[in-house]
Amino acid sequence: MQPASCPPANSTELLTRAQQLAGFTLGELAEMANISIPANFQRHKGWSGQLIELWLGAQAGSKPQQDFPELGIELKTIPIDDFGKPLETTYVCYAHLTGIAGIQWQQSNVFNKLSRVLWLPIQGSRDIAPAQRQVGSAFIWQPSTRQNQQLQQDWEEIMDKIAMGEIEHLTARHGEVMQLRPKAANGQVLTTAVGADGQQIKTRPRGFYLKKNFTAAILKQAFALPPQSP
DNA sequence: CCTTGATCATTT
DNA sequence: AAATGATCAAGG
């Protein structure tokens, strides 16, 4: 068993590849891929995601698009506890803070990224060493009508405040299922945004994140037992 | 600096 | 304990 050498041809192949990783530990997958394993993630926060990208044949990179553009599918690993509940929020994409007037939800990066997602749960409790963390069962998700509405509502509220020059009043407390939070290498990084009087200001870069309540519902739905036949 | 991969660490 | 705000690494 070894990492994929090319991108999957279709979504079925992608899902099959992902599901074949179930039950392996990150340490086993790293060893088979000839990659060194960090003792912790303090300085390797994106390690799991990049390891899985390698295994699934994602054309690695930091391009602002889906991981599998031909399939229209985004890959997200998600750390879960012993009860299958998410341990962290889920990063969606970078948030542009200027030139956003007139952008519609259906044309947004968030909508595009979340239109189809391959979720891969991975044990994430800090008392389990990275090498020992087990990969769970992957599944492909598309937002339901209601989930799309929840996302759209949060997105529109947040984007409206950004456009109105209220970025400095926007906190992670805004949004029911999705929030805006800092996203940068450190607090010294600054980008341009719109100020209260429409002038240009400098502020910390931000990104969109899915809150745990939202991803917990996705996981619950995916792993709910189907109705039993009598 | 922008954007990806996220988790860490401090505050509530 | 949970949530918010801050941070680490790498490619472009």
mmCIF file of N, CA, C and O in Angstrom, chain A residues 170-216:
data_model
loop_
_atom_site.group_PDB
_atom_site.id
_atom_site.type_symbol
_atom_site.label_atom_id
_atom_site.label_comp_id
_atom_site.label_asym_id
_atom_site.label_seq_id
_atom_site.Cartn_x
_atom_site.Cartn_y
_atom_site.Cartn_z
ATOM 1 N N LEU A 170 -16.249 43.191 13.988
ATOM 2 C CA LEU A 170 -16.617 41.801 13.717
ATOM 3 C C LEU A 170 -15.756 40.881 14.580
ATOM 4 O O LEU A 170 -14.529 40.985 14.572
ATOM 5 N N THR A 171 -16.387 39.976 15.298
ATOM 6 C CA THR A 171 -15.638 39.015 16.105
ATOM 7 C C THR A 171 -16.116 37.600 15.773
ATOM 8 O O THR A 171 -17.059 37.417 14.999
ATOM 9 N N ALA A 172 -15.486 36.631 16.401
ATOM 10 C CA ALA A 172 -15.863 35.230 16.173
ATOM 11 C C ALA A 172 -17.252 34.938 16.739
ATOM 12 O O ALA A 172 -17.801 33.869 16.497
ATOM 13 N N ARG A 173 -17.808 35.900 17.472
ATOM 14 C CA ARG A 173 -19.143 35.696 18.045
ATOM 15 C C ARG A 173 -20.238 35.887 17.023
ATOM 16 O O ARG A 173 -21.380 35.483 17.248
ATOM 17 N N HIS A 174 -19.923 36.512 15.905
ATOM 18 C CA HIS A 174 -20.910 36.685 14.851
ATOM 19 C C HIS A 174 -21.033 35.400 14.054
ATOM 20 O O HIS A 174 -20.033 34.741 13.793
ATOM 21 N N GLY A 175 -22.277 35.072 13.677
ATOM 22 C CA GLY A 175 -22.499 33.877 12.874
ATOM 23 C C GLY A 175 -22.963 32.703 13.716
ATOM 24 O O GLY A 175 -22.439 32.453 14.794
ATOM 25 N N GLU A 176 -23.964 31.992 13.222
ATOM 26 C CA GLU A 176 -24.511 30.835 13.932
ATOM 27 C C GLU A 176 -23.721 29.570 13.637
ATOM 28 O O GLU A 176 -23.480 28.763 14.523
ATOM 29 N N VAL A 177 -23.344 29.381 12.385
ATOM 30 C CA VAL A 177 -22.648 28.147 11.995
ATOM 31 C C VAL A 177 -21.282 28.418 11.386
ATOM 32 O O VAL A 177 -20.468 27.517 11.216
ATOM 33 N N MET A 178 -21.037 29.679 11.050
ATOM 34 C CA MET A 178 -19.757 30.035 10.435
ATOM 35 C C MET A 178 -19.291 31.354 11.026
ATOM 36 O O MET A 178 -20.109 32.221 11.328
ATOM 37 N N GLN A 179 -17.988 31.472 11.223
ATOM 38 C CA GLN A 179 -17.465 32.671 11.861
ATOM 39 C C GLN A 179 -16.237 33.178 11.116
ATOM 40 O O GLN A 179 -15.639 32.471 10.316
ATOM 41 N N LEU A 180 -15.854 34.414 11.428
ATOM 42 C CA LEU A 180 -14.668 35.027 10.852
ATOM 43 C C LEU A 180 -13.642 35.157 11.970
ATOM 44 O O LEU A 180 -13.954 35.651 13.058
ATOM 45 N N ARG A 181 -12.429 34.682 11.720
ATOM 46 C CA ARG A 181 -11.383 34.775 12.739
ATOM 47 C C ARG A 181 -10.058 35.158 12.075
ATOM 48 O O ARG A 181 -9.905 35.007 10.873
ATOM 49 N N PRO A 182 -9.098 35.621 12.868
ATOM 50 C CA PRO A 182 -7.788 35.947 12.309
ATOM 51 C C PRO A 182 -7.188 34.727 11.604
ATOM 52 O O PRO A 182 -7.416 33.589 12.010
ATOM 53 N N LYS A 183 -6.425 34.991 10.577
ATOM 54 C CA LYS A 183 -5.790 33.924 9.808
ATOM 55 C C LYS A 183 -4.497 34.479 9.258
ATOM 56 O O LYS A 183 -4.490 35.133 8.210
ATOM 57 N N ALA A 184 -3.429 34.293 10.005
ATOM 58 C CA ALA A 184 -2.144 34.832 9.570
ATOM 59 C C ALA A 184 -1.014 34.130 10.308
ATOM 60 O O ALA A 184 -1.250 33.374 11.249
ATOM 61 N N ALA A 185 0.185 34.395 9.859
ATOM 62 C CA ALA A 185 1.349 33.776 10.480
ATOM 63 C C ALA A 185 1.541 34.303 11.889
ATOM 64 O O ALA A 185 2.000 33.584 12.777
ATOM 65 N N ASN A 186 1.170 35.572 12.094
ATOM 66 C CA ASN A 186 1.293 36.179 13.425
ATOM 67 C C ASN A 186 0.543 37.510 13.445
ATOM 68 O O ASN A 186 -0.022 37.924 12.442
ATOM 69 N N GLY A 187 0.548 38.153 14.584
ATOM 70 C CA GLY A 187 -0.217 39.382 14.744
ATOM 71 C C GLY A 187 0.363 40.599 14.064
ATOM 72 O O GLY A 187 -0.255 41.669 14.047
ATOM 73 N N GLN A 188 1.549 40.450 13.490
ATOM 74 C CA GLN A 188 2.161 41.600 12.831
ATOM 75 C C GLN A 188 1.741 41.716 11.368
ATOM 76 O O GLN A 188 1.904 42.754 10.749
ATOM 77 N N VAL A 189 1.207 40.630 10.836
ATOM 78 C CA VAL A 189 0.783 40.655 9.440
ATOM 79 C C VAL A 189 -0.452 41.539 9.283
ATOM 80 O O VAL A 189 -1.418 41.406 10.040
ATOM 81 N N LEU A 190 -0.431 42.435 8.334
ATOM 82 C CA LEU A 190 -1.559 43.324 8.105
ATOM 83 C C LEU A 190 -1.988 43.293 6.646
ATOM 84 O O LEU A 190 -1.174 43.087 5.752
ATOM 85 N N THR A 191 -3.265 43.515 6.426
ATOM 86 C CA THR A 191 -3.785 43.593 5.068
ATOM 87 C C THR A 191 -4.729 44.791 5.002
ATOM 88 O O THR A 191 -5.058 45.396 6.019
ATOM 89 N N THR A 192 -5.153 45.112 3.812
ATOM 90 C CA THR A 192 -6.014 46.286 3.631
ATOM 91 C C THR A 192 -7.488 45.928 3.793
ATOM 92 O O THR A 192 -7.939 44.884 3.332
ATOM 93 N N ALA A 193 -8.212 46.827 4.454
ATOM 94 C CA ALA A 193 -9.653 46.648 4.618
ATOM 95 C C ALA A 193 -10.319 48.019 4.507
ATOM 96 O O ALA A 193 -9.644 49.034 4.335
ATOM 97 N N VAL A 194 -11.647 48.001 4.604
ATOM 98 C CA VAL A 194 -12.412 49.250 4.516
ATOM 99 C C VAL A 194 -12.719 49.750 5.924
ATOM 100 O O VAL A 194 -13.177 48.989 6.775
ATOM 101 N N GLY A 195 -12.457 51.035 6.154
ATOM 102 C CA GLY A 195 -12.717 51.629 7.460
ATOM 103 C C GLY A 195 -14.117 52.189 7.575
ATOM 104 O O GLY A 195 -14.904 52.156 6.625
ATOM 105 N N ALA A 196 -14.432 52.710 8.762
ATOM 106 C CA ALA A 196 -15.783 53.193 9.050
ATOM 107 C C ALA A 196 -16.227 54.313 8.103
ATOM 108 O O ALA A 196 -17.415 54.460 7.804
ATOM 109 N N ASP A 197 -15.291 55.093 7.622
ATOM 110 C CA ASP A 197 -15.646 56.203 6.725
ATOM 111 C C ASP A 197 -15.337 55.882 5.264
ATOM 112 O O ASP A 197 -15.221 56.780 4.439
ATOM 113 N N GLY A 198 -15.172 54.592 5.010
ATOM 114 C CA GLY A 198 -14.913 54.193 3.630
ATOM 115 C C GLY A 198 -13.452 54.293 3.232
ATOM 116 O O GLY A 198 -13.091 53.951 2.109
ATOM 117 N N GLN A 199 -12.619 54.761 4.129
ATOM 118 C CA GLN A 199 -11.193 54.885 3.826
ATOM 119 C C GLN A 199 -10.505 53.533 3.961
ATOM 120 O O GLN A 199 -11.072 52.600 4.516
ATOM 121 N N GLN A 200 -9.286 53.433 3.462
ATOM 122 C CA GLN A 200 -8.541 52.188 3.583
ATOM 123 C C GLN A 200 -7.879 52.135 4.957
ATOM 124 O O GLN A 200 -7.328 53.122 5.416
ATOM 125 N N ILE A 201 -7.954 50.982 5.573
ATOM 126 C CA ILE A 201 -7.293 50.781 6.863
ATOM 127 C C ILE A 201 -6.486 49.490 6.797
ATOM 128 O O ILE A 201 -6.646 48.694 5.879
ATOM 129 N N LYS A 202 -5.626 49.308 7.772
ATOM 130 C CA LYS A 202 -4.855 48.070 7.862
ATOM 131 C C LYS A 202 -5.417 47.243 9.022
ATOM 132 O O LYS A 202 -5.690 47.776 10.102
ATOM 133 N N THR A 203 -5.565 45.956 8.771
ATOM 134 C CA THR A 203 -6.084 45.082 9.821
ATOM 135 C C THR A 203 -5.510 43.689 9.656
ATOM 136 O O THR A 203 -4.865 43.398 8.643
ATOM 137 N N ARG A 204 -5.728 42.845 10.637
ATOM 138 C CA ARG A 204 -5.234 41.479 10.545
ATOM 139 C C ARG A 204 -6.044 40.689 9.516
ATOM 140 O O ARG A 204 -7.256 40.850 9.453
ATOM 141 N N PRO A 205 -5.392 39.886 8.722
ATOM 142 C CA PRO A 205 -6.113 39.057 7.745
ATOM 143 C C PRO A 205 -7.088 38.125 8.460
ATOM 144 O O PRO A 205 -6.856 37.739 9.613
ATOM 145 N N ARG A 206 -8.173 37.808 7.806
ATOM 146 C CA ARG A 206 -9.180 36.933 8.411
ATOM 147 C C ARG A 206 -9.495 35.755 7.502
ATOM 148 O O ARG A 206 -9.227 35.793 6.300
ATOM 149 N N GLY A 207 -10.110 34.738 8.115
ATOM 150 C CA GLY A 207 -10.557 33.587 7.349
ATOM 151 C C GLY A 207 -11.910 33.138 7.864
ATOM 152 O O GLY A 207 -12.300 33.471 8.987
ATOM 153 N N PHE A 208 -12.627 32.405 7.029
ATOM 154 C CA PHE A 208 -13.919 31.845 7.440
ATOM 155 C C PHE A 208 -13.684 30.476 8.065
ATOM 156 O O PHE A 208 -12.867 29.682 7.561
ATOM 157 N N TYR A 209 -14.400 30.206 9.144
ATOM 158 C CA TYR A 209 -14.307 28.909 9.823
ATOM 159 C C TYR A 209 -15.702 28.370 10.109
ATOM 160 O O TYR A 209 -16.595 29.124 10.497
ATOM 161 N N LEU A 210 -15.877 27.064 9.950
ATOM 162 C CA LEU A 210 -17.140 26.425 10.328
ATOM 163 C C LEU A 210 -17.091 26.157 11.825
ATOM 164 O O LEU A 210 -16.102 25.630 12.343
ATOM 165 N N LYS A 211 -18.175 26.524 12.507
ATOM 166 C CA LYS A 211 -18.216 26.290 13.946
ATOM 167 C C LYS A 211 -18.482 24.813 14.230
ATOM 168 O O LYS A 211 -18.991 24.072 13.383
ATOM 169 N N LYS A 212 -18.147 24.406 15.442
ATOM 170 C CA LYS A 212 -18.260 22.975 15.785
ATOM 171 C C LYS A 212 -19.692 22.458 15.736
ATOM 172 O O LYS A 212 -19.915 21.287 15.415
ATOM 173 N N ASN A 213 -20.649 23.316 16.082
ATOM 174 C CA ASN A 213 -22.036 22.831 16.056
ATOM 175 C C ASN A 213 -22.420 22.375 14.652
ATOM 176 O O ASN A 213 -23.125 21.380 14.475
ATOM 177 N N PHE A 214 -21.923 23.096 13.661
ATOM 178 C CA PHE A 214 -22.257 22.768 12.268
ATOM 179 C C PHE A 214 -21.578 21.473 11.814
ATOM 180 O O PHE A 214 -22.224 20.578 11.254
ATOM 181 N N THR A 215 -20.280 21.365 12.070
ATOM 182 C CA THR A 215 -19.580 20.153 11.630
ATOM 183 C C THR A 215 -20.001 18.934 12.450
ATOM 184 O O THR A 215 -20.015 17.821 11.946
ATOM 185 N N ALA A 216 -20.388 19.180 13.708
ATOM 186 C CA ALA A 216 -20.868 18.049 14.532
ATOM 187 C C ALA A 216 -22.136 17.471 13.908
ATOM 188 O O ALA A 216 -22.324 16.251 13.875
#
